[in-house]
XYZ file of N, CA and C in Angstrom:
396
model
N 2.750 66.943 -3.438
C 3.528 67.360 -4.589
C 3.499 68.881 -4.682
N 4.625 69.469 -5.024
C 4.727 70.921 -5.167
C 3.919 71.394 -6.375
N 3.355 72.585 -6.265
C 2.573 73.151 -7.364
C 3.289 74.371 -7.934
N 2.815 74.805 -9.099
C 3.338 76.008 -9.735
C 2.207 76.686 -10.491
N 2.410 77.950 -10.827
C 1.397 78.736 -11.546
C 1.375 78.332 -13.017
N 0.173 78.130 -13.551
C -0.009 77.815 -14.967
C -1.088 78.716 -15.531
N -0.800 79.319 -16.680
C -1.787 80.128 -17.391
C -1.862 79.656 -18.833
N -3.086 79.484 -19.307
C -3.350 79.130 -20.705
C -4.138 80.279 -21.317
N -3.539 80.898 -22.334
C -4.116 82.091 -22.939
C -4.337 81.844 -24.424
N -5.533 82.179 -24.904
C -5.825 82.136 -26.337
C -5.992 83.582 -26.803
N -6.074 83.826 -28.109
C -6.269 85.205 -28.564
C -7.549 85.846 -28.010
N -8.538 85.017 -27.702
C -9.814 85.548 -27.220
C -9.800 85.895 -25.739
N -9.101 85.034 -24.910
C -9.199 85.241 -23.467
C -8.233 84.344 -22.702
N -8.156 84.605 -21.410
C -7.437 83.732 -20.495
C -8.351 82.550 -20.202
N -7.934 81.344 -20.613
C -8.768 80.169 -20.403
C -8.606 79.567 -19.022
N -7.381 79.625 -18.500
C -7.132 78.983 -17.217
C -5.959 79.660 -16.526
N -6.118 79.911 -15.244
C -5.034 80.360 -14.371
C -5.192 79.543 -13.102
N -4.213 78.669 -12.828
C -4.363 77.745 -11.707
C -3.014 77.318 -11.173
N -3.027 76.844 -9.938
C -1.860 76.189 -9.364
C -1.983 74.714 -9.707
N -1.001 74.180 -10.406
C -1.063 72.804 -10.899
C 0.145 71.998 -10.418
N 0.002 70.678 -10.476
C 1.076 69.769 -10.090
C 1.986 69.452 -11.274
N 1.372 69.296 -12.456
C 2.116 68.895 -13.656
C 1.338 69.313 -14.891
N 2.080 69.659 -15.959
C 1.478 69.952 -17.263
C 2.297 69.222 -18.322
N 1.618 68.482 -19.199
C 2.257 67.806 -20.329
C 1.832 68.533 -21.603
N 2.817 68.849 -22.448
C 2.570 69.688 -23.624
C 3.102 69.055 -24.900
N 2.465 69.377 -26.048
C 2.917 68.867 -27.359
C 3.934 69.802 -28.017
N 5.190 69.676 -27.657
C 6.232 70.526 -28.237
C 6.540 70.137 -29.670
N 6.956 71.106 -30.471
C 7.287 70.809 -31.870
C 8.523 69.916 -31.972
N 9.385 69.949 -30.965
C 10.578 69.100 -30.960
C 10.356 67.838 -30.130
N 9.127 67.613 -29.708
C 8.784 66.446 -28.894
C 7.961 66.867 -27.700
N 7.095 65.973 -27.254
C 6.259 66.269 -26.104
C 7.126 66.393 -24.857
N 6.689 67.225 -23.907
C 7.451 67.403 -22.676
C 6.506 67.699 -21.519
N 6.991 67.449 -20.321
C 6.227 67.722 -19.118
C 6.925 68.772 -18.273
N 6.130 69.515 -17.512
C 6.660 70.550 -16.632
C 6.155 70.279 -15.222
N 7.091 70.309 -14.267
C 6.797 70.194 -12.841
C 7.305 71.449 -12.146
N 6.946 71.636 -10.891
C 7.444 72.772 -10.117
C 8.971 72.758 -10.119
N 9.576 73.925 -10.272
C 11.026 74.035 -10.251
C 11.712 73.692 -11.562
N 10.939 73.532 -12.627
C 11.522 73.198 -13.938
C 12.470 74.299 -14.388
N 13.516 73.925 -15.092
C 14.460 74.899 -15.642
C 13.737 75.801 -16.645
N 14.061 77.078 -16.654
C 13.427 78.007 -17.594
C 13.778 77.673 -19.047
N 12.793 77.765 -19.917
C 13.007 77.641 -21.361
C 11.739 78.056 -22.094
N 11.872 78.222 -23.397
C 10.743 78.549 -24.268
C 10.685 77.500 -25.357
N 9.468 77.074 -25.706
C 9.294 76.081 -26.762
C 8.082 76.434 -27.607
N 8.179 76.134 -28.885
C 6.992 76.233 -29.731
C 6.170 74.968 -29.536
N 4.870 75.101 -29.748
C 3.948 73.990 -29.568
C 3.265 73.650 -30.878
N 2.972 72.368 -31.055
C 2.257 71.913 -32.245
C 0.809 71.610 -31.864
N 0.029 71.274 -32.852
C -1.348 70.848 -32.613
C -1.312 69.639 -31.696
N -2.132 69.664 -30.671
C -2.160 68.531 -29.756
C -2.982 68.821 -28.521
N -2.756 68.000 -27.505
C -3.482 68.128 -26.246
C -2.530 68.545 -25.136
N -2.953 69.524 -24.369
C -2.276 69.862 -23.123
C -3.023 69.111 -22.034
N -2.282 68.358 -21.244
C -2.885 67.617 -20.129
C -2.268 68.135 -18.840
N -3.119 68.373 -17.837
C -2.607 68.891 -16.586
C -3.240 68.194 -15.396
N -2.501 68.203 -14.299
C -2.989 67.698 -13.017
C -3.146 68.897 -12.098
N -4.353 69.062 -11.585
C -4.625 70.147 -10.649
C -5.290 69.544 -9.418
N -4.567 69.493 -8.324
C -5.074 68.933 -7.062
C -5.649 67.527 -7.281
N -4.931 66.714 -8.056
C -5.350 65.335 -8.292
C -6.372 65.166 -9.400
N -6.858 66.253 -9.939
C -7.849 66.197 -11.027
C -7.145 66.398 -12.366
N -7.449 65.548 -13.356
C -6.866 65.661 -14.698
C -7.789 66.501 -15.579
N -7.180 67.409 -16.339
C -7.907 68.198 -17.334
C -7.121 68.139 -18.629
N -7.819 68.402 -19.737
C -7.146 68.422 -21.037
C -7.708 69.559 -21.879
N -6.822 70.127 -22.709
C -7.184 71.204 -23.628
C -6.613 70.889 -24.997
N -7.422 71.082 -26.034
C -6.964 70.978 -27.418
C -6.334 72.314 -27.766
N -5.128 72.289 -28.371
C -4.521 73.534 -28.852
C -4.106 73.377 -30.306
N -4.176 74.493 -31.025
C -3.663 74.533 -32.388
C -2.407 75.400 -32.389
N -1.323 74.827 -31.872
C -0.043 75.521 -31.861
C 0.048 76.630 -30.841
N 1.281 77.124 -30.665
C 1.495 78.223 -29.745
C 2.913 78.231 -29.215
N 3.077 78.889 -28.072
C 4.374 79.027 -27.419
C 4.206 78.729 -25.935
N 5.157 77.980 -25.380
C 5.192 77.718 -23.942
C 6.398 78.435 -23.364
N 6.186 79.161 -22.285
C 7.255 79.894 -21.609
C 7.329 79.400 -20.166
N 8.387 78.641 -19.859
C 8.615 78.150 -18.502
C 9.594 79.113 -17.848
N 9.202 79.658 -16.700
C 10.049 80.612 -15.985
C 9.972 80.314 -14.490
N 10.782 80.988 -13.693
C 10.672 80.787 -12.246
C 9.279 81.121 -11.706
N 8.544 81.977 -12.424
C 7.191 82.347 -12.000
C 6.153 81.279 -12.341
N 6.495 80.323 -13.217
C 5.550 79.282 -13.609
C 5.589 79.020 -15.102
N 4.459 78.582 -15.632
C 4.331 78.236 -17.050
C 3.206 79.042 -17.661
N 3.509 79.703 -18.776
C 2.477 80.403 -19.529
C 2.460 79.833 -20.938
N 1.269 79.478 -21.407
C 1.087 78.998 -22.774
C 0.246 80.024 -23.518
N 0.794 80.521 -24.621
C 0.073 81.404 -25.536
C -0.295 80.552 -26.736
N -1.561 80.174 -26.829
C -2.012 79.258 -27.867
C -2.686 80.003 -29.009
N -2.460 79.520 -30.234
C -3.155 80.089 -31.390
C -4.659 79.877 -31.244
N -5.021 78.697 -30.750
C -6.417 78.371 -30.440
C -6.373 77.354 -29.318
N -7.279 77.468 -28.374
C -7.341 76.515 -27.267
C -8.799 76.314 -26.865
N -9.147 75.053 -26.646
C -10.502 74.692 -26.242
C -10.403 73.570 -25.215
N -11.117 73.709 -24.118
C -11.170 72.620 -23.146
C -11.782 71.399 -23.824
N -11.215 70.240 -23.574
C -11.733 69.016 -24.194
C -13.202 68.822 -23.842
N -13.588 69.223 -22.648
C -14.996 69.099 -22.244
C -15.914 70.001 -23.063
N -15.359 71.004 -23.738
C -16.147 71.924 -24.570
C -16.078 71.592 -26.062
N -15.452 70.467 -26.417
C -15.323 70.098 -27.832
C -16.625 69.462 -28.328
N -17.560 70.320 -28.676
C -18.830 69.842 -29.235
C -18.625 69.461 -30.701
N -19.621 68.822 -31.274
C -19.554 68.456 -32.693
C -19.368 69.701 -33.562
N -19.989 70.807 -33.184
C -19.850 72.055 -33.945
C -18.426 72.593 -33.890
N -17.802 72.554 -32.712
C -16.429 73.050 -32.566
C -15.472 72.186 -33.381
N -15.655 70.867 -33.312
C -14.807 69.948 -34.084
C -14.976 70.210 -35.579
N -16.219 70.360 -36.031
C -16.472 70.621 -37.450
C -15.839 71.936 -37.900
N -15.914 72.976 -37.062
C -15.297 74.264 -37.389
C -13.780 74.145 -37.508
N -13.186 73.396 -36.583
C -11.727 73.245 -36.593
C -11.278 72.494 -37.846
N -11.980 71.426 -38.189
C -11.639 70.654 -39.387
C -11.866 71.497 -40.640
N -12.952 72.249 -40.688
C -13.238 73.094 -41.848
C -12.159 74.163 -42.034
N -11.666 74.732 -40.945
C -10.617 75.756 -41.042
C -9.351 75.174 -41.666
N -8.993 73.952 -41.282
C -7.788 73.334 -41.833
C -8.040 72.870 -43.269
N -9.239 72.394 -43.559
C -9.572 72.005 -44.936
C -9.482 73.206 -45.874
N -9.834 74.382 -45.374
C -9.717 75.597 -46.187
C -8.253 75.874 -46.516
N -7.366 75.586 -45.573
C -5.931 75.756 -45.809
C -5.454 74.806 -46.899
N -5.972 73.592 -46.888
C -5.626 72.613 -47.937
C -6.087 73.143 -49.290
N -7.315 73.631 -49.348
C -7.873 74.122 -50.605
C -7.124 75.345 -51.139
N -6.584 76.161 -50.236
C -5.888 77.384 -50.635
C -4.414 77.171 -50.980
N -3.902 75.980 -50.727
C -2.480 75.715 -50.981
C -2.165 75.913 -52.456
N -1.073 76.601 -52.751
C -0.710 76.926 -54.124
C 0.374 76.023 -54.696
N 1.058 75.294 -53.841
C 2.122 74.408 -54.316
C 1.884 72.990 -53.804
N 2.548 72.037 -54.426
C 2.422 70.652 -53.963
C 2.949 70.497 -52.548
N 4.040 71.171 -52.249
C 4.607 71.093 -50.898
C 3.650 71.722 -49.888
N 3.100 72.865 -50.227
C 2.134 73.526 -49.346
C 0.905 72.666 -49.117
N 0.437 72.010 -50.183
C -0.732 71.133 -50.070
C -0.403 69.923 -49.202
N 0.780 69.345 -49.387
C 1.178 68.187 -48.586
C 1.265 68.553 -47.104
N 1.828 69.727 -46.800
C 1.909 70.170 -45.406
C 0.513 70.392 -44.825
N -0.357 71.009 -45.597
C -1.721 71.263 -45.127
C -2.483 69.957 -44.922
N -2.284 68.997 -45.815
C -2.948 67.692 -45.663
C -2.420 66.954 -44.433
N -1.122 67.082 -44.149
C -0.551 66.464 -42.947
C -1.126 67.120 -41.696
N -1.285 68.439 -41.739
C -1.881 69.152 -40.613
C -3.324 68.708 -40.409
N -4.063 68.550 -41.496
C -5.449 68.083 -41.406
C -5.518 66.698 -40.773
N -4.640 65.803 -41.174
C -4.621 64.461 -40.588
C -4.306 64.531 -39.096
N -3.381 65.406 -38.721
C -3.032 65.569 -37.308
C -4.214 66.103 -36.514
N -4.888 67.114 -37.049
C -6.049 67.688 -36.362
C -7.117 66.621 -36.148
N -7.412 65.864 -37.183
C -8.426 64.805 -37.055
C -8.019 63.770 -36.005
N -6.734 63.394 -36.003
C -6.248 62.412 -35.035
C -6.345 62.947 -33.613
N -5.891 64.181 -33.394
C -5.914 64.754 -32.052
C -7.352 64.921 -31.555
N -8.235 65.381 -32.424
C -9.627 65.569 -32.012
C -10.295 64.223 -31.719
N -9.933 63.185 -32.458
C -10.472 61.851 -32.187
C -9.983 61.338 -30.828
N -8.682 61.571 -30.529
C -8.138 61.166 -29.231
C -8.769 61.963 -28.094
N -9.049 63.232 -28.341
C -9.667 64.076 -27.308
C -11.080 63.595 -26.977
N -11.773 63.084 -27.994
C -13.140 62.608 -27.793
C -13.176 61.267 -27.053
N -12.062 60.534 -27.104
C -12.029 59.201 -26.480
C -11.889 59.273 -24.977
């Protein structure tokens, strides 16, 4: 299978730069996959898991939103937050949930609170799936 360049970048650092076979991403308009030779486009990303195949090995990363840029040079993901699923310790999960709970507590309107509560439910669901 043909490979392409993939980079996953968080505000703190470059998490991964690799030649991969496939990457599946949680797009805000629906999940999508990228293979070598994919048509160029840009998409926003929602909270979810990025799953990739690298030389037959599957890896996964939890992300809290971001942007995916597919170009002839490959795929670059700029994530608001990204953590390898293998690094999701109980402390990291608790920190992520606490950060979103703070957003719920700070909401000033019913609509803002409802959106924050929906985000919290999504974070809990994604982190539970990542642990499985």
